[in-house]
PDB file of C-alpha atoms in Angstrom:
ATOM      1  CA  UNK A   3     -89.999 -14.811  22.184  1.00 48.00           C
ATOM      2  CA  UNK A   4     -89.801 -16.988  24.956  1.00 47.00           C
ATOM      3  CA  UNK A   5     -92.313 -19.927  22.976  1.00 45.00           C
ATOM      4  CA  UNK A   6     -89.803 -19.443  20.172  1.00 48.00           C
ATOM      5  CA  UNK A   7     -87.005 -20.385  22.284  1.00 45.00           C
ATOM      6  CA  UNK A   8     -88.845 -23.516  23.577  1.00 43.00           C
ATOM      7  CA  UNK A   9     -90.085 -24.719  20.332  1.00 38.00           C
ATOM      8  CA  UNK A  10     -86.079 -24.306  19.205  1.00 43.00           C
ATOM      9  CA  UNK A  11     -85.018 -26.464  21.490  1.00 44.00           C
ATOM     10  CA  UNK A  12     -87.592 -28.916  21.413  1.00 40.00           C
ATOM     11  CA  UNK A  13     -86.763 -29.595  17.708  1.00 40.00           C
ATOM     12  CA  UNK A  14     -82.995 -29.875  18.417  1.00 44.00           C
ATOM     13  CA  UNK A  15     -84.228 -32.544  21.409  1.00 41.00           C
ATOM     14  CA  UNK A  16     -86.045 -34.687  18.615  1.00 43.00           C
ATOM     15  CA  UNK A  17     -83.339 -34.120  16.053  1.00 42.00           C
ATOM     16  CA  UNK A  18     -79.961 -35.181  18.192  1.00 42.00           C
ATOM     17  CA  UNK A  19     -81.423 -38.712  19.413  1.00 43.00           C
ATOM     18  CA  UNK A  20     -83.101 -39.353  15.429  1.00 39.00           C
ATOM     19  CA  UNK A  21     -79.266 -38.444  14.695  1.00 41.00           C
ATOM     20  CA  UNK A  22     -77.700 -40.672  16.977  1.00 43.00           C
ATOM     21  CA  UNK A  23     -79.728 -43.470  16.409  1.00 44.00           C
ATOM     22  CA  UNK A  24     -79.224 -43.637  12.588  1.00 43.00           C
ATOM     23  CA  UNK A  25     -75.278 -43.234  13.222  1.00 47.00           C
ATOM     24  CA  UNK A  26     -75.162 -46.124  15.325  1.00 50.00           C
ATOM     25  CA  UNK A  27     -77.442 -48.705  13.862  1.00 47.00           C
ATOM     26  CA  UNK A  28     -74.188 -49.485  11.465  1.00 55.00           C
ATOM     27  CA  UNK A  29     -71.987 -50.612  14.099  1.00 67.00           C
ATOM     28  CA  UNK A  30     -71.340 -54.315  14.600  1.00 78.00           C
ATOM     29  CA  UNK A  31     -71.006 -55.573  18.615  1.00 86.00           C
ATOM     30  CA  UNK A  32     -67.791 -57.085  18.664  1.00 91.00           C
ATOM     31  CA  UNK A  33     -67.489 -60.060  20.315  1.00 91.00           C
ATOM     32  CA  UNK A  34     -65.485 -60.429  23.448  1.00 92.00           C
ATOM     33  CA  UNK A  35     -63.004 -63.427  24.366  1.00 91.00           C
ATOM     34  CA  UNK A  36     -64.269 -65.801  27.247  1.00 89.00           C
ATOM     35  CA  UNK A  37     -62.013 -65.401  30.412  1.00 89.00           C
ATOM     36  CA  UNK A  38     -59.796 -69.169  30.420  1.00 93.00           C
ATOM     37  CA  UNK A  39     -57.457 -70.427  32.647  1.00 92.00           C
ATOM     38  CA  UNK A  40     -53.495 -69.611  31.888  1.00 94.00           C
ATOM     39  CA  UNK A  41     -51.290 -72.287  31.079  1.00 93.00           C
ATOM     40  CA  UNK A  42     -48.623 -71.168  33.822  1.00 91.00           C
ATOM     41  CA  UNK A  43     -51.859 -71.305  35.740  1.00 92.00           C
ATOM     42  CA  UNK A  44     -52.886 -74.561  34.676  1.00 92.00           C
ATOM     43  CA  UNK A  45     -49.190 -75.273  35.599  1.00 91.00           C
ATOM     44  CA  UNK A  46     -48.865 -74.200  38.779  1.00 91.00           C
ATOM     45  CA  UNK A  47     -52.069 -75.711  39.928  1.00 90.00           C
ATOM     46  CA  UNK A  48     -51.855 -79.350  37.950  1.00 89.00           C
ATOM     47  CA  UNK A  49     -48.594 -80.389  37.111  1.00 87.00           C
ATOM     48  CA  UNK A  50     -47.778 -81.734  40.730  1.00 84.00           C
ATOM     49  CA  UNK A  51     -50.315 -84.283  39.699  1.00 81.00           C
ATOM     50  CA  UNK A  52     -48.567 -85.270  36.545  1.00 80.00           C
ATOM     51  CA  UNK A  53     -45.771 -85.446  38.608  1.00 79.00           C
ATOM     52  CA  UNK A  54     -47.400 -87.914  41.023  1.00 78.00           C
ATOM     53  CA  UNK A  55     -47.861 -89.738  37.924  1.00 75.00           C
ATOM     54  CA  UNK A  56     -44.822 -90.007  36.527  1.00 73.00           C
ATOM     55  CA  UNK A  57     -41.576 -87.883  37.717  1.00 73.00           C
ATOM     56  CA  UNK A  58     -40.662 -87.202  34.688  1.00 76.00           C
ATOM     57  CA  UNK A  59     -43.744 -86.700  33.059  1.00 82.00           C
ATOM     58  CA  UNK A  60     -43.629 -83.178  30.867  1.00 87.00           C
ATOM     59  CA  UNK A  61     -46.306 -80.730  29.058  1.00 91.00           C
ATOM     60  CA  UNK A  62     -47.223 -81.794  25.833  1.00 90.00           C
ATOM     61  CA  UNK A  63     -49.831 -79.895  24.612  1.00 93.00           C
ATOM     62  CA  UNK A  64     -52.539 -77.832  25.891  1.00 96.00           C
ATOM     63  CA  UNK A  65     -56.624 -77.102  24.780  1.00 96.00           C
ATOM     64  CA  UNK A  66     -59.621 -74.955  25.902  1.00 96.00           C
ATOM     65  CA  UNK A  67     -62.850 -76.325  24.899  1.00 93.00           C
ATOM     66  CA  UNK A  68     -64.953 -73.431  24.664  1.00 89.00           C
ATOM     67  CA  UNK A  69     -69.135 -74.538  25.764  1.00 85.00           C
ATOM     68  CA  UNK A  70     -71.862 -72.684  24.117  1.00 79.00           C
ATOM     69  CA  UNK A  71     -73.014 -72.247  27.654  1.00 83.00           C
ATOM     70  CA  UNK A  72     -69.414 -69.891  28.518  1.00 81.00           C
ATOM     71  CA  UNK A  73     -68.257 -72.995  30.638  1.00 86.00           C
ATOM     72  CA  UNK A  74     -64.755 -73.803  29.568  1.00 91.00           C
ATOM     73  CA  UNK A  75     -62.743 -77.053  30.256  1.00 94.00           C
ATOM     74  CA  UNK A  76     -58.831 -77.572  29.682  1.00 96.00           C
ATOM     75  CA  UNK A  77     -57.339 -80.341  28.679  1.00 95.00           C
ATOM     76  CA  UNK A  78     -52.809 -80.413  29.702  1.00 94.00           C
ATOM     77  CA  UNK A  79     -51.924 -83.511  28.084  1.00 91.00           C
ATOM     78  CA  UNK A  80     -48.473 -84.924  29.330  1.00 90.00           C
ATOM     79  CA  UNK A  81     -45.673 -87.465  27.854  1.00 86.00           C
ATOM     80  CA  UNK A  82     -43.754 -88.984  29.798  1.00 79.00           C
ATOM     81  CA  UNK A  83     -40.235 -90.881  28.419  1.00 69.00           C
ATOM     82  CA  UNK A  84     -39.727 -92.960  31.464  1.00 67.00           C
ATOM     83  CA  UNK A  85     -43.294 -95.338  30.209  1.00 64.00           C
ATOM     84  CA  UNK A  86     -43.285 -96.581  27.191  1.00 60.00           C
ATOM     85  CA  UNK A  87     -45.959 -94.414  25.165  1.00 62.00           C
ATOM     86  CA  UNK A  88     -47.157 -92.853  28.388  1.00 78.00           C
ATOM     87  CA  UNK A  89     -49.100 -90.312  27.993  1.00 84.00           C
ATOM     88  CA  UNK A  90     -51.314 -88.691  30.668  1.00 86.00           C
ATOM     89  CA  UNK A  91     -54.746 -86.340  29.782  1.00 89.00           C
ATOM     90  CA  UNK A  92     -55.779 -83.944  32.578  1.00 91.00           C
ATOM     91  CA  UNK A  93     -59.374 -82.363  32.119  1.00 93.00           C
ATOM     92  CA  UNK A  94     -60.081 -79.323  34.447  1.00 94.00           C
ATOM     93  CA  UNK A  95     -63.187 -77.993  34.899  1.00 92.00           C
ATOM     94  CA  UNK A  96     -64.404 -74.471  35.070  1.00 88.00           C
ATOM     95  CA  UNK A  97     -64.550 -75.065  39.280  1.00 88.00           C
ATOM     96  CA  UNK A  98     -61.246 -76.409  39.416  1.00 87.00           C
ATOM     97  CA  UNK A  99     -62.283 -80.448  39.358  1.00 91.00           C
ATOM     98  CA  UNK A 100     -60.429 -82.461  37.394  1.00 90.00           C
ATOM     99  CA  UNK A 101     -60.530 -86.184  35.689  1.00 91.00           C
ATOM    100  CA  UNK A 102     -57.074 -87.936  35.193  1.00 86.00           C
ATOM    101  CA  UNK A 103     -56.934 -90.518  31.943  1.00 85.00           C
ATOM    102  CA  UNK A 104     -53.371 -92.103  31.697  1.00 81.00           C
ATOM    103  CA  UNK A 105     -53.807 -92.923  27.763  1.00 75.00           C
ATOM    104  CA  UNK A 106     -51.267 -95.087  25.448  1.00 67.00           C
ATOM    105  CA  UNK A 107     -49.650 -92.947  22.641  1.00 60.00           C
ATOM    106  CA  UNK A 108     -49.858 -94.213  19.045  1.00 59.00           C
ATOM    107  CA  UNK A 109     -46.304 -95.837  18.144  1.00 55.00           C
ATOM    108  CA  UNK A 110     -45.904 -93.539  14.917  1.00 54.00           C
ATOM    109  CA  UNK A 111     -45.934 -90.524  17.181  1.00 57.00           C
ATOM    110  CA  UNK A 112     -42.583 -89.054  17.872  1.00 68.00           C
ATOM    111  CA  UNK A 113     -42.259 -87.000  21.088  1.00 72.00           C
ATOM    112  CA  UNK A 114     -41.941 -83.138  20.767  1.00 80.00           C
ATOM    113  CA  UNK A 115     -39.898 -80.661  23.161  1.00 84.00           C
ATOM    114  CA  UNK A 116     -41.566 -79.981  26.252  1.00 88.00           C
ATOM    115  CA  UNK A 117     -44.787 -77.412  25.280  1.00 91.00           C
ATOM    116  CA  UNK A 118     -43.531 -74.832  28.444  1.00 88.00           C
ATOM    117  CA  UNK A 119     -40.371 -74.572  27.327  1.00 89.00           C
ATOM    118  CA  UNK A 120     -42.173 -72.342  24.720  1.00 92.00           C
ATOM    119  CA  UNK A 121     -44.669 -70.423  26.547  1.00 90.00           C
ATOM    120  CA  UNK A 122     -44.120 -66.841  25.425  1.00 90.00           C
ATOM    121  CA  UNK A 123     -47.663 -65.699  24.935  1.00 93.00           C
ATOM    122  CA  UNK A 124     -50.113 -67.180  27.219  1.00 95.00           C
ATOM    123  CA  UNK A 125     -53.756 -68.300  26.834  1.00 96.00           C
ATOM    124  CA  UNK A 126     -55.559 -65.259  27.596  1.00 95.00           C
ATOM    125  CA  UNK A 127     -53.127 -63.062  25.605  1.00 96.00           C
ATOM    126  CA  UNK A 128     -53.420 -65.598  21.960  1.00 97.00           C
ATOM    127  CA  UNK A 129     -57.733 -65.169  22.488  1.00 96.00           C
ATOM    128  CA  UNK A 130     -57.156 -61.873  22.874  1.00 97.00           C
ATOM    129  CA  UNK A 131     -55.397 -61.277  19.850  1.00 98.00           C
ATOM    130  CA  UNK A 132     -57.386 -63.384  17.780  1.00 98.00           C
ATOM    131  CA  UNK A 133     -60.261 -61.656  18.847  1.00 97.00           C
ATOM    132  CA  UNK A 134     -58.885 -58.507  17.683  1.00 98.00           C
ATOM    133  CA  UNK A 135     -58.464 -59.968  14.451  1.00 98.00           C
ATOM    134  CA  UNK A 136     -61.280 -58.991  11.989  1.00 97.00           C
ATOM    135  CA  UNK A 137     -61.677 -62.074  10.110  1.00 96.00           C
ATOM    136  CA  UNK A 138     -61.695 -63.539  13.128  1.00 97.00           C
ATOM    137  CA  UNK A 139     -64.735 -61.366  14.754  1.00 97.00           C
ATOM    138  CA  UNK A 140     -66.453 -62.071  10.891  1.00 95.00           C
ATOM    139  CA  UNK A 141     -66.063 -65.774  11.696  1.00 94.00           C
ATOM    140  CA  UNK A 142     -67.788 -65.082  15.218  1.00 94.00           C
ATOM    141  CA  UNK A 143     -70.475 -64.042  13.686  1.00 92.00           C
ATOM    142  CA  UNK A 144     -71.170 -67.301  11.808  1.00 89.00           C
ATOM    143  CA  UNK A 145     -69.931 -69.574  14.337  1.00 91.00           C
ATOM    144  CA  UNK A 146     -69.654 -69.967  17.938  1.00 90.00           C
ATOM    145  CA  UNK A 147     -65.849 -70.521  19.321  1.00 92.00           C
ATOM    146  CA  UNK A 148     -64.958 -74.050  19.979  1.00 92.00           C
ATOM    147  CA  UNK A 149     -61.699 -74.834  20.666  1.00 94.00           C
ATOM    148  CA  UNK A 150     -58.099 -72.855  21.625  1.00 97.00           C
ATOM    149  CA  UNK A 151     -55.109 -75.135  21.175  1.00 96.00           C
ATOM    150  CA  UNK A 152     -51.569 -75.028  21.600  1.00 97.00           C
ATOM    151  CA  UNK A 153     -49.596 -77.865  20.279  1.00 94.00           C
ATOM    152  CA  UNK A 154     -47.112 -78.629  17.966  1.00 94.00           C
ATOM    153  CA  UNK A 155     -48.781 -79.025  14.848  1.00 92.00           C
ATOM    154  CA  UNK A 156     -46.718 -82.284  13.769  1.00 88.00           C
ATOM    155  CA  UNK A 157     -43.881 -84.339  15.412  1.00 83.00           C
ATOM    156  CA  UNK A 158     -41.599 -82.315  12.193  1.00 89.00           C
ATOM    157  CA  UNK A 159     -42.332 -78.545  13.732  1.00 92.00           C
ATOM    158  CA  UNK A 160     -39.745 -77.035  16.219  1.00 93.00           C
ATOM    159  CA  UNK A 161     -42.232 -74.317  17.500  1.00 94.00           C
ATOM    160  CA  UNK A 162     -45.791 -75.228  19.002  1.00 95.00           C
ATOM    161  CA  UNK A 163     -48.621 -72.826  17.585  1.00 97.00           C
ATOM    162  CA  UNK A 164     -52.067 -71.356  19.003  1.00 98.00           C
ATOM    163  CA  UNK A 165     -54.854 -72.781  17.099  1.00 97.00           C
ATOM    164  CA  UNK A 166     -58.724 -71.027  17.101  1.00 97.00           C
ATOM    165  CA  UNK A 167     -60.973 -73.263  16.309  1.00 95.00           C
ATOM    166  CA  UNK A 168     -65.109 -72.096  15.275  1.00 95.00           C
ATOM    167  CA  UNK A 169     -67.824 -74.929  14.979  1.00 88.00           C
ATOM    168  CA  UNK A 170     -71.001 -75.330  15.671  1.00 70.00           C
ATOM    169  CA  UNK A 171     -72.048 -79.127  16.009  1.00 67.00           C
ATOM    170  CA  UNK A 172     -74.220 -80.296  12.784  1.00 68.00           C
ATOM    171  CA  UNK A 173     -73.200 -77.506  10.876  1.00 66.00           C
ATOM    172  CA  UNK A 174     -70.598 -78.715   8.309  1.00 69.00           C
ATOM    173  CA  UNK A 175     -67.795 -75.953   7.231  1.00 72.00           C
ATOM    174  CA  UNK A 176     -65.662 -74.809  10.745  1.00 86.00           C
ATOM    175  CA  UNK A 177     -63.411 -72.361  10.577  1.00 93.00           C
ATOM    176  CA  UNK A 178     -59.760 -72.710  11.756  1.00 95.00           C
ATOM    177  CA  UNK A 179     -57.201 -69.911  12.728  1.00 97.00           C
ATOM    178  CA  UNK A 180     -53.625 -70.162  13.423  1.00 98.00           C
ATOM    179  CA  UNK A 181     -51.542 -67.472  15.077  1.00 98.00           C
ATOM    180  CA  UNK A 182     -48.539 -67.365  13.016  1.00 97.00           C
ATOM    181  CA  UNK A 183     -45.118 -67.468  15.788  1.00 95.00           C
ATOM    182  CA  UNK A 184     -42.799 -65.787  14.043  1.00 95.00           C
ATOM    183  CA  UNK A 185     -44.892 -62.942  13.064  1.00 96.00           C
ATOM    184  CA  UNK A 186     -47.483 -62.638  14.972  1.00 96.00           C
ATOM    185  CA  UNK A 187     -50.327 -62.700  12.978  1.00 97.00           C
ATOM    186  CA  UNK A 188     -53.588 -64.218  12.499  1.00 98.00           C
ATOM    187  CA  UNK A 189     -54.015 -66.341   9.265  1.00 98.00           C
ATOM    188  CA  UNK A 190     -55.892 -68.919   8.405  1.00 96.00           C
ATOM    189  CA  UNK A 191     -55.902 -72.365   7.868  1.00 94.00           C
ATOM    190  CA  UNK A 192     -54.912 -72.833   3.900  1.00 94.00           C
ATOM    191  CA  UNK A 193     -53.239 -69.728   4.386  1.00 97.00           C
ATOM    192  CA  UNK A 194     -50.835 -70.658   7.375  1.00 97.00           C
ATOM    193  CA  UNK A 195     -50.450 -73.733   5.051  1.00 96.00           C
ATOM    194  CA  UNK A 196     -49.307 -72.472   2.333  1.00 96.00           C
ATOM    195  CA  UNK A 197     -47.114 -69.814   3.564  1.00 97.00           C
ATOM    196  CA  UNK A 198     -43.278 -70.022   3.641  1.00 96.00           C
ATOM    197  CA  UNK A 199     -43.013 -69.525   7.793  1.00 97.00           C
ATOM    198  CA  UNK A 200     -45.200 -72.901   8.090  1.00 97.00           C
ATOM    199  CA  UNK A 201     -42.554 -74.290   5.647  1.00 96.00           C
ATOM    200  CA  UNK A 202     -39.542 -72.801   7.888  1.00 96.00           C
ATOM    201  CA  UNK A 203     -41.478 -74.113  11.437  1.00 95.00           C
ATOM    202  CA  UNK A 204     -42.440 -77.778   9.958  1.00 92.00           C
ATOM    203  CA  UNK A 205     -40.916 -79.027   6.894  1.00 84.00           C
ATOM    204  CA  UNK A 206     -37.165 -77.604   7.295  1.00 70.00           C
TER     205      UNK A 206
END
């Protein structure tokens, strides 16, 4: 009786793990945002040396370029209306160094509202939504992440947008993501485009 016993539950030993391992060999790992500096960090910590710069000088536009090593380095780029097409590019590094380029802006650009003025999802918040996204986490799986931007898409738009970028250097074919402002939601490229809220942002 007692062997009986044994034998039972040896069976029911070498059934659950055969079990669990067939359930999970389905499942796809989902990929996890990198951690990135906020922009009201980014802020906080760099704007006094736009200031130094210029007095006046104002946030423009903001990128993460995301390393295939997990370093990350942001770029705040700054206008300024007191230069004539001043324009100032801060790069910060993962350990807080930073290069300063004072660059000339191209005479066709017109200058858009200040980017902070606009700030009501930060950095870590738009990755984190666009990694929820599922077309999103089928793009990860293709390409590494490059880029997260926030700009205004053209001097036309009144909002600025977060832009995911996925590329893989040599490899033609990125993939582009935009989280749409006024809903929300994660489209991409054509189909921000295309729709009538890109049309309402940029071309009213």
């Amino acid at each position: 009786m007692g062997v009986g016993m044994k034998l039972t539950s040896l069976k029911h030993l070498v059934i659950i793990p055969f079990v669990l391992l067939i359930g999970c060999s389905g499942t796809t790992k989902k990929e996890i945002p990198p951690k990135i500096y906020s922009v009201n960090t980014l802020m906080m910590e760099f704007y006094p040396e736009a200031q130094d710069w210029s007095e006046q000088a104002y946030l423009e536009s903001v990128s993460y370029i995301l390393n295939v090593d997990s370093t990350t380095n942001s770029y705040m780029s700054f206008l300024t209306p007191t230069l004539p097409n001043g324009n100032l590019l801060l790069k910060i590094n993962d350990d807080g160094s930073f290069e300063a380029t004072p660059m000339g802006v191209e005479k066709s650009f017109s200058p858009t509202p200040p980017l902070i003025n606009f700030i009501e999802i930060d950095s870590n918040e738009a990755l984190k939504i666009f990694y929820d996204n599922e077309l999103v986490q089928k793009g990860l799986r293709k390409y590494p992440p490059y880029s997260l931007n926030f700009e205004f898409l053209s001097s036309s738009c009144t909002l600025p947008i977060w832009g995911l970028s996925l590329y893989f250097p040599g490899i033609p074919g990125s993939l582009h993501f935009y989280l749409n402002p006024i809903t929300m939601e994660v489209m991409e490229n054509q189909d921000f485009y295309e729709s009538s809220d890109y049309t309402l942002i940029c071309e009213n």
